[in-house]
Coordinates of C-alpha atoms in Angstrom, one line a residue:
X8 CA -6.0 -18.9 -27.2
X9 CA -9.1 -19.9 -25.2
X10 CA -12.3 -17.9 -24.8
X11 CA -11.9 -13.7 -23.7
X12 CA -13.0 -14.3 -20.7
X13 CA -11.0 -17.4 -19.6
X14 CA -7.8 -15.7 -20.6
X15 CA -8.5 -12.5 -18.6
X16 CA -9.0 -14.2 -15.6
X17 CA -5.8 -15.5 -16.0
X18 CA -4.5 -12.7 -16.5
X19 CA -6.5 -11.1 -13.5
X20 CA -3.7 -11.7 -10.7
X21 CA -0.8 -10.4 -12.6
X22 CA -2.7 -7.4 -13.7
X23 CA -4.0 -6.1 -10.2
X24 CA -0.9 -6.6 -9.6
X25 CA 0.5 -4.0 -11.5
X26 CA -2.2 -1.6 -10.9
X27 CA -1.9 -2.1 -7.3
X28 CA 1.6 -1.3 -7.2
X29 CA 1.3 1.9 -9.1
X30 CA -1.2 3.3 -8.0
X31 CA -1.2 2.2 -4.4
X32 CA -5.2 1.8 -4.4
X33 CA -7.3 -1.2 -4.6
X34 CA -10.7 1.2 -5.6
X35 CA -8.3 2.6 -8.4
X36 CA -6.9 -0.7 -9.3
X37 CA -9.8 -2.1 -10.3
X38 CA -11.6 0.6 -12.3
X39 CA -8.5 -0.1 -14.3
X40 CA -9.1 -3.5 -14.5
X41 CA -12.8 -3.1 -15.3
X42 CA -11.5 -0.5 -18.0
X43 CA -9.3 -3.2 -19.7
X44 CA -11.9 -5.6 -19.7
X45 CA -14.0 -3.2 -21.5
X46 CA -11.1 -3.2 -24.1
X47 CA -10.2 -6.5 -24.3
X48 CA -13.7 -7.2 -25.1
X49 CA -13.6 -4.6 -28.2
X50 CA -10.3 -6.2 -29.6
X51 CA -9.8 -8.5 -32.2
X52 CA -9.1 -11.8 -30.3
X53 CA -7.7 -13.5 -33.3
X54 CA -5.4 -10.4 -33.6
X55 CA -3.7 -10.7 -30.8
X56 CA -0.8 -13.1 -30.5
X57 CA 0.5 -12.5 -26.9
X58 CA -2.8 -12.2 -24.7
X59 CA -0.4 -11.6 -21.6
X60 CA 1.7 -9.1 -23.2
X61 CA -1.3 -6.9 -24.7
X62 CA -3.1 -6.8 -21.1
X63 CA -0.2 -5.8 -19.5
X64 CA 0.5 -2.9 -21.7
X65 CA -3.6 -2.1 -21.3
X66 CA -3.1 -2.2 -17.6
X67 CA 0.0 0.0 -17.3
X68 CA -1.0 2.4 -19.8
X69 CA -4.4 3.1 -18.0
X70 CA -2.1 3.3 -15.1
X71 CA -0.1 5.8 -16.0
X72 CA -3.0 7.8 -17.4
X73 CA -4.5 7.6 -13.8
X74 CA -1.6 8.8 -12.2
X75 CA -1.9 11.8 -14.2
X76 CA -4.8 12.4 -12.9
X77 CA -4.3 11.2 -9.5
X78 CA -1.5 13.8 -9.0
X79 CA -3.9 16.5 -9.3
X80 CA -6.4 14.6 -6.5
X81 CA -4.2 14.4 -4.2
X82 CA -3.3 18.2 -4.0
X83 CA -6.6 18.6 -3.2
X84 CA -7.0 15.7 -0.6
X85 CA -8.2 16.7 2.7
X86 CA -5.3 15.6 4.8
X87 CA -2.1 13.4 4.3
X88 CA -2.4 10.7 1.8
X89 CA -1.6 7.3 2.1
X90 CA -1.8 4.1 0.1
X91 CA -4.5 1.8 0.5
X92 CA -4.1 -1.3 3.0
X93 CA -4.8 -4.6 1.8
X94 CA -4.8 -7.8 4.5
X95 CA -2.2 -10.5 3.4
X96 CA -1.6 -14.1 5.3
X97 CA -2.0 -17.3 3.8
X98 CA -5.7 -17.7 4.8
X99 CA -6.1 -15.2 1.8
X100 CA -3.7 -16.4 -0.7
X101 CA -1.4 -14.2 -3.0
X102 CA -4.0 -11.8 -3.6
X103 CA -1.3 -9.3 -4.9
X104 CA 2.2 -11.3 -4.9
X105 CA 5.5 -11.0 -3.6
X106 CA 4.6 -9.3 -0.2
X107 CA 7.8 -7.5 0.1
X108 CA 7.1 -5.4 -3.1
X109 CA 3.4 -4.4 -1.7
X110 CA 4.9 -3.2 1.5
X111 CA 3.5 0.1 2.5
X112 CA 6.6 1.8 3.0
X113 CA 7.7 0.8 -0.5
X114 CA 4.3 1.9 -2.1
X115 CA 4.8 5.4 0.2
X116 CA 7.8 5.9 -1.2
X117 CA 6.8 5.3 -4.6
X118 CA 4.2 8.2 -5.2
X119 CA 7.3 10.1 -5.0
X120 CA 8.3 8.5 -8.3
X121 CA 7.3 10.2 -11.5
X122 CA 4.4 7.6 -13.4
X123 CA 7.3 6.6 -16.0
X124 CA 9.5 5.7 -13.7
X125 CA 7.0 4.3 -11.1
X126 CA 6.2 2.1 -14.3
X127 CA 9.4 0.6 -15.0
X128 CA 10.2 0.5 -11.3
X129 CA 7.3 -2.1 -10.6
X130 CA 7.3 -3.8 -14.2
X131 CA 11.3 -4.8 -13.7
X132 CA 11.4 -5.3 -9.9
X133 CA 8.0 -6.6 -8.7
X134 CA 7.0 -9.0 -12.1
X135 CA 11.0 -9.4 -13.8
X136 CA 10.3 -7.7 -17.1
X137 CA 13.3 -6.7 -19.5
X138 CA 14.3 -3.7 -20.1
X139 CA 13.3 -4.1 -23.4
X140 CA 9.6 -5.2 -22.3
X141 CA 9.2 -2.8 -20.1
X142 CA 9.8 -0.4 -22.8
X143 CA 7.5 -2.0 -24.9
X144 CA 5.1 -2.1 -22.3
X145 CA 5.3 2.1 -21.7
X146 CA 5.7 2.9 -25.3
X147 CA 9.7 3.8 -24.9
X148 CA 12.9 2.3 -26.2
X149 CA 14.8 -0.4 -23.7
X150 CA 17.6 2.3 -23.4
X151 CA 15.1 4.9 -22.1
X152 CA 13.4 2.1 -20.2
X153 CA 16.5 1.2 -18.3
X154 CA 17.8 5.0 -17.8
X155 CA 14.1 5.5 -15.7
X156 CA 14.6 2.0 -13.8
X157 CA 17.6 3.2 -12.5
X158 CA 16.5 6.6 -11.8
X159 CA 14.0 5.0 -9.3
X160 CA 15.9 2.3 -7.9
X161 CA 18.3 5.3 -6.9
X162 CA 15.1 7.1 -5.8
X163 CA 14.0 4.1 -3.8
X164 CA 17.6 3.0 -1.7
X165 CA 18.5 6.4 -0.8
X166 CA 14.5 7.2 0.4
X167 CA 14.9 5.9 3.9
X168 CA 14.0 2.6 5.2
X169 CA 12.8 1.0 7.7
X170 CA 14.7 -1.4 9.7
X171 CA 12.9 -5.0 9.6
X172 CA 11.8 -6.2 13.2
X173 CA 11.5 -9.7 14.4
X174 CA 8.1 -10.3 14.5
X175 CA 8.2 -11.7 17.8
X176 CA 10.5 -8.7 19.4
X177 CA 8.0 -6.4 17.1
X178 CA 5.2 -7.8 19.1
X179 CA 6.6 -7.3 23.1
X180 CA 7.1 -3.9 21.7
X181 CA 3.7 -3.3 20.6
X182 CA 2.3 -4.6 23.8
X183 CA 4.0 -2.0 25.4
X184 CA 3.2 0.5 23.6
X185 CA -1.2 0.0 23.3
X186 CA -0.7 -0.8 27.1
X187 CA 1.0 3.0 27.8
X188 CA -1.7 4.3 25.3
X189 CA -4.5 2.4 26.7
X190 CA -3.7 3.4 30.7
X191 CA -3.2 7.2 29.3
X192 CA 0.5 7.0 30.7
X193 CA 1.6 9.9 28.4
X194 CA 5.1 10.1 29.6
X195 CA 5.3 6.0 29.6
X196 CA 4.5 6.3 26.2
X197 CA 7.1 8.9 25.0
X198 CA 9.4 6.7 26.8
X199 CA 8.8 4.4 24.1
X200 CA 9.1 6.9 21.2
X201 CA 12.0 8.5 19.0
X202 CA 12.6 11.9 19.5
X203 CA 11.8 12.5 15.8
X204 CA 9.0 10.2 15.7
X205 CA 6.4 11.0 13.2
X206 CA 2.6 10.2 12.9
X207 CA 0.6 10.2 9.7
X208 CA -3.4 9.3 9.4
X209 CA -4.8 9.2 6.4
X210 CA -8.6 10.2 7.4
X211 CA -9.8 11.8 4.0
X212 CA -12.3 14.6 5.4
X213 CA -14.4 11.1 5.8
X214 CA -13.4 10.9 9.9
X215 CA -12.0 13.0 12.8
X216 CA -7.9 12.8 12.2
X217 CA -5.0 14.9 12.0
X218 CA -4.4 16.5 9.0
X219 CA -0.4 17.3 9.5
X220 CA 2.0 14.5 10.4
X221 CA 2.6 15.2 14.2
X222 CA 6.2 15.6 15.1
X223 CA 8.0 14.4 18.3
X224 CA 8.4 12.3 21.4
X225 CA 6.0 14.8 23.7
X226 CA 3.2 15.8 21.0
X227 CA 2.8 12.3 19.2
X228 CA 2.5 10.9 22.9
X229 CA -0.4 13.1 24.1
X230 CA -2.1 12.9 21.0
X231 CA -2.6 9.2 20.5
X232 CA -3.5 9.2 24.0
X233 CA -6.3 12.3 23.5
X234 CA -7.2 10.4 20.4
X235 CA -8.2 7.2 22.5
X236 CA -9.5 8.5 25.1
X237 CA -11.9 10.4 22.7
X238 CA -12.9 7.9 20.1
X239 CA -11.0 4.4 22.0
X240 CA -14.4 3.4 23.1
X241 CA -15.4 0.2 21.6
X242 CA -12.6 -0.1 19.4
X243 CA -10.3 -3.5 19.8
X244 CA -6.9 -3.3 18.8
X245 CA -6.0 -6.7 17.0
X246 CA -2.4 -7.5 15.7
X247 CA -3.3 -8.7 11.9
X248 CA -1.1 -8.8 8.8
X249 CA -1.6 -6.0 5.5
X250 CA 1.0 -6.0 3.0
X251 CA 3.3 -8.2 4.0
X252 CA 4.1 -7.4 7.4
X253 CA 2.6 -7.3 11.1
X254 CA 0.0 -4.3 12.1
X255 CA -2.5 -3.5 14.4
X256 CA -5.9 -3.4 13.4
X257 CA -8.7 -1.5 14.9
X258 CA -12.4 -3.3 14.7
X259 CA -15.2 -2.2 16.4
X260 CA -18.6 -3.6 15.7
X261 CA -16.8 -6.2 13.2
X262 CA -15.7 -3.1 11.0
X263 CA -12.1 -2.2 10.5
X264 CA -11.9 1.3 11.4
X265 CA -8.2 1.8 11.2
X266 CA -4.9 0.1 10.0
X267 CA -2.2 1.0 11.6
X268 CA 1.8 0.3 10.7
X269 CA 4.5 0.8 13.1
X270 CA 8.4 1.8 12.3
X271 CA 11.3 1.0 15.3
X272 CA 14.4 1.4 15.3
X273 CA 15.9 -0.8 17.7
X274 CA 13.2 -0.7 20.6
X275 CA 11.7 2.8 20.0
X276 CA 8.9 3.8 17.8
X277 CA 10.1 6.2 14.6
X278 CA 7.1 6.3 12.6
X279 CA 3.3 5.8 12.3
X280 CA 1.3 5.6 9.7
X281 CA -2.5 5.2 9.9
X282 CA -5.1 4.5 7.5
X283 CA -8.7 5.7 8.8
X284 CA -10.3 6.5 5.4
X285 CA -13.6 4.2 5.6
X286 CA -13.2 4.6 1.9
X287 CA -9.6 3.4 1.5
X288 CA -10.9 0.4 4.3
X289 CA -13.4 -0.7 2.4
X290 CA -11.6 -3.9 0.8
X291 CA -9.9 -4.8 3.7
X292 CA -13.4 -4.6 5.1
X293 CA -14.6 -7.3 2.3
X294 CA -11.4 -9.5 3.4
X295 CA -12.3 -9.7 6.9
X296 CA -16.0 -10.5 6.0
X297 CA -15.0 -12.7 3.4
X298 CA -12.7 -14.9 5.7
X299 CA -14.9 -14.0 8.8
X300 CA -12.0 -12.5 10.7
X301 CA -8.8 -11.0 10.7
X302 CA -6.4 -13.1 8.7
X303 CA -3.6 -15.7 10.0
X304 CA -0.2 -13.6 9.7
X305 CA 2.3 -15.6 7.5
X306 CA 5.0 -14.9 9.9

């Protein structure tokens, strides 16, 4: 085994991996990861004959302590919640794997997962553990392990699903839609929505945004067009890339202020979901600095 460090790092992609996916945070993710640094540096080295195996299981158990925890946060968050975007493309390399299984819908759907199951949902789909290894990673037996892996994958299919969008069709539509909400064209722009089209923001207490999902063709239209023509000024709405899969990004003042994903079916909007939390922002804020400016999508 080479030297604590060294193996850790190694380690390092694989394990924010996991904590990513269950707890649908990057700030959360890596207190967990500076937690099991903390104990890997208290272990016997010598001792421990599967580095990859005993990180892992450090990692998912202070996972599912967090989620115990988390649970009770979020009943007390100002607002909806939702997960945490992080900025994928290839000018940022795999930062958290297999895009598909860091999508925000899938993370979204996830927290309605119990921990356990949460658990041996992203252990088995997102990183191909056994059963058995996934019960040895949560402390259960393989049986019990492969009972709470199909609980959630039943969980998970029957949780609806967005219908994937040719990126090129997804962007004609897009266009459409910020030029109706740009112009204040309200009835233009329900034109363009479901008639059980839903919007989310995820604004924390931290910034001016609606703390119930807003509900229908009419109400969704005249409030994303209030909401610009309140706080639009300034603000540039790029197409970018977070989790796998085309969004717009708002930047103003080369500062992300808001991530925003977009649901159709067919050609009419069914869902948005945007993250405004400066808090929740702040690592995609680091990626864009990092890179100095939004990412190339890998589409």
């Amino acid at each position: 085994m080479g030297e604590p460090l060294e193996v850790f790092q190694q380690q390092r992609g694989r394990m924010f991996g996991i904590a990513y996916r269950m707890l649908g945070s990057v700030t959360e993710a890596d207190d967990v990861l500076q937690e099991a640094w903390l104990r890997w540096q208290s272990v016997d080295h010598a001792g421990v004959n599967e580095p990859a195996a005993f990180l892992a299981r450090t990692v998912t158990n202070l996972c599912l302590t967090q989620l115990t925890t988390a649970r009770a946060r979020r009943e007390t968050y100002v607002g909806e919640w939702l997960p945490e975007p992080v900025l994928t493309g290839p000018d940022l390399g795999d930062l958290a794997g297999q895009r598909e299984s860091v999508s925000f819908a899938l993370l979204t759907i996830l927290e309605q997962l119990t921990p356990a199951e949460r658990a041996a949902y992203v252990l088995r789909e997102a990183f191909a553990y056994s059963h058995r290894e996934v019960g040895d990673l949560i402390g259960t037996t393989e049986a019990n392990a492969r009972q709470l892996h199909s609980r959630a994958r039943k969980r998970v299919a029957t949780a609806e699903q967005k219908r994937p969008v040719d990126p090129s069709h997804w962007h004609t539509l897009v266009e459409r839609f910020l030029a109706a909400a740009q112009r204040g064209e309200v009835d233009r722009l329900a034109d363009l929505l479901a008639t059980d089209v839903v919007s989310r923001a995820d604004g924390g207490g931290k910034v001016s945004a609606a703390r119930k999902p807003v509900i229908g063709r009419e109400r969704v239209a005249r409030y994303l067009v209030g909401v610009l023509e309140r706080f639009g000024a300034g603000i540039t709405p790029t197409v970018g890339e977070a989790n796998g899969e085309p969004v717009i990004v708002a930047v103003a003042d080369g500062e992300i202020r808001a991530v925003c994903f977009l649901t159709f079916d067919g050609d009419l909007l069914t869902g948005m979901d945007i993250a405004m939390n400066p808090d929740k922002l702040a690592f995609a804020g680091e990626q864009l600095s990092r890179i100095g400016g939004l990412p190339s999508p890998g589409w």
